[in-house]
Amino acid sequence: MRLRSFGRLGWKASEIGYGMWGMGGWTGSDDAESLKALDRAVERGCNFFDTAFAYGDGHSERLLGETLRRNKGQRLYVATKVPPKNRVWPGKAETPVTDVFPHDYVLEMTRKSRENLGVERLDLQQFHVWSDAWAQDDGWKRAVERLKKDGEVEGFGISVNRWEPTNVLKALETGLVDSVQVVYNIFDQDPEDVLFPACERLRVAVIARVPFDEGSLTGQLRLDSTWPQGDWRNLYFTPDQLRASVARVEDLRPLVPAGSTMSELALRFILHHPTVSTTIPGMRRIPHVEANLAASDTPPLSLAELSALRTHRWQRDWRVP
Ligand SMILES: NC(=O)c1ccc[n+]([C@@H]2O[C@H](COP(=O)([O-])OP(=O)(O)OC[C@H]3O[C@@H](n4cnc5c(N)ncnc54)[C@H](OP(=O)(O)O)[C@@H]3O)[C@@H](O)[C@H]2O)c1
């Protein structure tokens, strides 16, 4: 597993990290299977884990806490997130920041996450939504400073709204934000334009999330794919959106090298960018862990492969949470 510098925090994070949303509450999750998958990832050299209080009201955090205790002695980086107080995704400029991330609430939720994880200090606490309209607010800034000063968190990051990669630039300029988590994959290439150069300049780490576009870029969705009632993916892959996604993926198929897979190509695309510190595929099963972590052993994409993939950028106007 190759390691990359995690911005100015100076950590050596595995370039393939671990996304822990699914195991917190998507239908079909099985805790025993998830825990085995997490252990396998640690054995294979994954050391960066992204969870959130909102992933099953602390459930995903507790699974990670168990994993940390079973793997004592390994340096595993824990990233979690403060949910918006009003529980509204995404963050909106017109919402007062006091409804979303008031000072005392940020401290309180950090304590709760530390308890779920069973740790004295979080490596990385992140805001789970953001609007740059809140950048100058004093409350969240004092909370971040206090958490860092008291040693409750080492770093602080922001997870930006889906498809709004520049809606964080003012916050980055405050100097308080050590990492940005952003949707970046073969379809969603916009972060390369403005956000990545800003992160380079300010030495802010980049966590590339949703590498498989919630599943389409695994190449395994079909026009008749369905999810049980209540599964979040029904909102992302409405019939029209599923049809459009499957068509885009079919266009990509000729670019998958012989003997490789669409999911491997998806990860290699993300890893080509030097500004990416780590990418965090969501995975709940050992075969997915094995396949995804192996992408770190593959050679870099050629310039010809990259330029072909660049033409698959896709700007969407869907309304999704
Ligand atoms: N607002 C935010 O901050 C936010 C929003 C979204 C995501 N995230 C973070 O980003 C992480 C990744 O995003 P995501 O989990 O939503 O979506 P994703 O990583 O794009 O896709 C996850 C899906 O791909 C499947 N999969 C994984 N590896 C595979 C492989 N090799 N072959 C076939 N299928 C494979 C998973 O199956 P199994 O689960 O069955 O293994 C799951 O259904 C999340 O887990 C979370 O940590 C953060």
PDB file of C-alpha atoms in Angstrom, residues 71-183:
ATOM      1  CA  ASN A  71      -5.660  -3.601  16.231  1.00  0.00           C
ATOM      2  CA  LYS A  72      -3.882  -1.827  19.079  1.00  0.00           C
ATOM      3  CA  GLY A  73      -0.324  -0.971  18.196  1.00  0.00           C
ATOM      4  CA  GLN A  74      -1.164  -0.065  14.596  1.00  0.00           C
ATOM      5  CA  ARG A  75      -1.251   3.636  13.708  1.00  0.00           C
ATOM      6  CA  LEU A  76      -4.757   4.007  12.309  1.00  0.00           C
ATOM      7  CA  TYR A  77      -6.085   7.464  11.433  1.00  0.00           C
ATOM      8  CA  VAL A  78      -9.666   8.149  12.489  1.00  0.00           C
ATOM      9  CA  ALA A  79     -11.738  10.754  10.668  1.00  0.00           C
ATOM     10  CA  THR A  80     -15.305  11.444  11.730  1.00  0.00           C
ATOM     11  CA  LYS A  81     -17.841  14.228  11.237  1.00  0.00           C
ATOM     12  CA  VAL A  82     -20.127  16.569  13.167  1.00  0.00           C
ATOM     13  CA  PRO A  83     -23.657  16.279  11.742  1.00  0.00           C
ATOM     14  CA  PRO A  84     -25.486  19.554  11.070  1.00  0.00           C
ATOM     15  CA  LYS A  85     -27.486  20.419  14.199  1.00  0.00           C
ATOM     16  CA  ASN A  86     -30.627  20.899  12.106  1.00  0.00           C
ATOM     17  CA  ARG A  87     -29.932  17.545  10.370  1.00  0.00           C
ATOM     18  CA  VAL A  88     -30.367  19.170   6.936  1.00  0.00           C
ATOM     19  CA  TRP A  89     -28.142  18.026   4.052  1.00  0.00           C
ATOM     20  CA  PRO A  90     -26.708  19.831   2.136  1.00  0.00           C
ATOM     21  CA  GLY A  91     -25.667  23.035   3.922  1.00  0.00           C
ATOM     22  CA  LYS A  92     -27.390  26.147   2.555  1.00  0.00           C
ATOM     23  CA  ALA A  93     -26.147  29.745   2.547  1.00  0.00           C
ATOM     24  CA  GLU A  94     -29.507  31.064   3.747  1.00  0.00           C
ATOM     25  CA  THR A  95     -29.464  28.906   6.891  1.00  0.00           C
ATOM     26  CA  PRO A  96     -27.906  30.710   9.864  1.00  0.00           C
ATOM     27  CA  VAL A  97     -24.738  28.910  10.928  1.00  0.00           C
ATOM     28  CA  THR A  98     -26.061  29.003  14.482  1.00  0.00           C
ATOM     29  CA  ASP A  99     -28.688  26.461  13.362  1.00  0.00           C
ATOM     30  CA  VAL A 100     -25.999  24.176  11.972  1.00  0.00           C
ATOM     31  CA  PHE A 101     -22.674  24.400  13.812  1.00  0.00           C
ATOM     32  CA  PRO A 102     -23.032  26.518  16.974  1.00  0.00           C
ATOM     33  CA  HIS A 103     -19.952  26.588  19.230  1.00  0.00           C
ATOM     34  CA  ASP A 104     -21.169  24.443  22.140  1.00  0.00           C
ATOM     35  CA  TYR A 105     -22.804  21.894  19.853  1.00  0.00           C
ATOM     36  CA  VAL A 106     -19.534  21.293  17.976  1.00  0.00           C
ATOM     37  CA  LEU A 107     -17.805  20.592  21.302  1.00  0.00           C
ATOM     38  CA  GLU A 108     -20.628  18.343  22.496  1.00  0.00           C
ATOM     39  CA  MET A 109     -20.748  16.260  19.300  1.00  0.00           C
ATOM     40  CA  THR A 110     -16.977  15.832  19.332  1.00  0.00           C
ATOM     41  CA  ARG A 111     -17.225  14.407  22.849  1.00  0.00           C
ATOM     42  CA  LYS A 112     -19.978  12.010  21.737  1.00  0.00           C
ATOM     43  CA  SER A 113     -17.934  10.817  18.768  1.00  0.00           C
ATOM     44  CA  ARG A 114     -14.881  10.287  20.969  1.00  0.00           C
ATOM     45  CA  GLU A 115     -17.040   8.155  23.278  1.00  0.00           C
ATOM     46  CA  ASN A 116     -18.430   6.092  20.384  1.00  0.00           C
ATOM     47  CA  LEU A 117     -14.906   5.507  19.120  1.00  0.00           C
ATOM     48  CA  GLY A 118     -13.382   5.005  22.557  1.00  0.00           C
ATOM     49  CA  VAL A 119     -10.553   7.465  21.915  1.00  0.00           C
ATOM     50  CA  GLU A 120      -9.170  10.420  23.862  1.00  0.00           C
ATOM     51  CA  ARG A 121      -8.419  12.340  20.698  1.00  0.00           C
ATOM     52  CA  LEU A 122      -9.780  12.289  17.146  1.00  0.00           C
ATOM     53  CA  ASP A 123      -7.194  12.465  14.412  1.00  0.00           C
ATOM     54  CA  LEU A 124      -9.622  14.382  12.226  1.00  0.00           C
ATOM     55  CA  GLN A 125     -12.982  15.958  13.013  1.00  0.00           C
ATOM     56  CA  GLN A 126     -14.911  17.325  10.006  1.00  0.00           C
ATOM     57  CA  PHE A 127     -18.054  19.332   9.372  1.00  0.00           C
ATOM     58  CA  HIS A 128     -20.474  17.060   7.537  1.00  0.00           C
ATOM     59  CA  VAL A 129     -21.980  19.904   5.468  1.00  0.00           C
ATOM     60  CA  TRP A 130     -20.752  23.348   4.580  1.00  0.00           C
ATOM     61  CA  SER A 131     -21.624  26.706   3.073  1.00  0.00           C
ATOM     62  CA  ASP A 132     -18.910  29.304   2.649  1.00  0.00           C
ATOM     63  CA  ALA A 133     -21.444  31.906   3.759  1.00  0.00           C
ATOM     64  CA  TRP A 134     -20.508  30.692   7.258  1.00  0.00           C
ATOM     65  CA  ALA A 135     -16.770  31.149   6.836  1.00  0.00           C
ATOM     66  CA  GLN A 136     -16.485  34.325   8.917  1.00  0.00           C
ATOM     67  CA  ASP A 137     -18.626  33.154  11.832  1.00  0.00           C
ATOM     68  CA  ASP A 138     -16.821  33.298  15.124  1.00  0.00           C
ATOM     69  CA  GLY A 139     -18.562  30.375  16.832  1.00  0.00           C
ATOM     70  CA  TRP A 140     -17.243  27.472  14.757  1.00  0.00           C
ATOM     71  CA  LYS A 141     -13.788  29.004  14.615  1.00  0.00           C
ATOM     72  CA  ARG A 142     -13.553  29.264  18.395  1.00  0.00           C
ATOM     73  CA  ALA A 143     -14.807  25.696  18.702  1.00  0.00           C
ATOM     74  CA  VAL A 144     -12.137  24.384  16.306  1.00  0.00           C
ATOM     75  CA  GLU A 145      -9.407  26.338  18.071  1.00  0.00           C
ATOM     76  CA  ARG A 146     -10.559  25.076  21.448  1.00  0.00           C
ATOM     77  CA  LEU A 147     -10.731  21.421  20.335  1.00  0.00           C
ATOM     78  CA  LYS A 148      -7.234  21.605  18.894  1.00  0.00           C
ATOM     79  CA  LYS A 149      -5.824  23.436  21.935  1.00  0.00           C
ATOM     80  CA  ASP A 150      -7.375  20.949  24.375  1.00  0.00           C
ATOM     81  CA  GLY A 151      -6.038  18.023  22.345  1.00  0.00           C
ATOM     82  CA  GLU A 152      -9.486  16.592  21.568  1.00  0.00           C
ATOM     83  CA  VAL A 153      -8.743  16.699  17.847  1.00  0.00           C
ATOM     84  CA  GLU A 154      -5.497  16.921  15.925  1.00  0.00           C
ATOM     85  CA  GLY A 155      -6.865  18.153  12.633  1.00  0.00           C
ATOM     86  CA  PHE A 156     -10.088  19.726  11.419  1.00  0.00           C
ATOM     87  CA  GLY A 157     -11.659  19.313   8.007  1.00  0.00           C
ATOM     88  CA  ILE A 158     -14.718  20.156   5.959  1.00  0.00           C
ATOM     89  CA  SER A 159     -16.729  17.738   3.869  1.00  0.00           C
ATOM     90  CA  VAL A 160     -18.106  19.881   1.080  1.00  0.00           C
ATOM     91  CA  ASN A 161     -21.559  19.554  -0.427  1.00  0.00           C
ATOM     92  CA  ARG A 162     -21.865  17.203  -3.384  1.00  0.00           C
ATOM     93  CA  TRP A 163     -20.986  18.936  -6.672  1.00  0.00           C
ATOM     94  CA  GLU A 164     -20.043  22.232  -4.953  1.00  0.00           C
ATOM     95  CA  PRO A 165     -16.258  21.860  -4.802  1.00  0.00           C
ATOM     96  CA  THR A 166     -15.543  25.587  -4.547  1.00  0.00           C
ATOM     97  CA  ASN A 167     -18.026  26.243  -1.772  1.00  0.00           C
ATOM     98  CA  VAL A 168     -15.251  26.050   0.830  1.00  0.00           C
ATOM     99  CA  LEU A 169     -12.509  28.361  -0.472  1.00  0.00           C
ATOM    100  CA  LYS A 170     -13.156  31.131   2.080  1.00  0.00           C
ATOM    101  CA  ALA A 171     -13.058  28.620   4.926  1.00  0.00           C
ATOM    102  CA  LEU A 172      -9.692  27.327   3.705  1.00  0.00           C
ATOM    103  CA  GLU A 173      -8.278  30.861   3.891  1.00  0.00           C
ATOM    104  CA  THR A 174      -9.000  31.001   7.652  1.00  0.00           C
ATOM    105  CA  GLY A 175      -6.064  28.624   8.175  1.00  0.00           C
ATOM    106  CA  LEU A 176      -8.150  26.480  10.524  1.00  0.00           C
ATOM    107  CA  VAL A 177      -9.072  23.814   7.980  1.00  0.00           C
ATOM    108  CA  ASP A 178      -6.540  21.024   7.481  1.00  0.00           C
ATOM    109  CA  SER A 179      -8.457  18.831   5.022  1.00  0.00           C
ATOM    110  CA  VAL A 180     -11.244  18.901   2.481  1.00  0.00           C
ATOM    111  CA  GLN A 181     -13.425  15.926   1.645  1.00  0.00           C
ATOM    112  CA  VAL A 182     -14.872  16.198  -1.853  1.00  0.00           C
ATOM    113  CA  VAL A 183     -16.638  14.053  -4.452  1.00  0.00           C
TER     114      VAL A 183
END
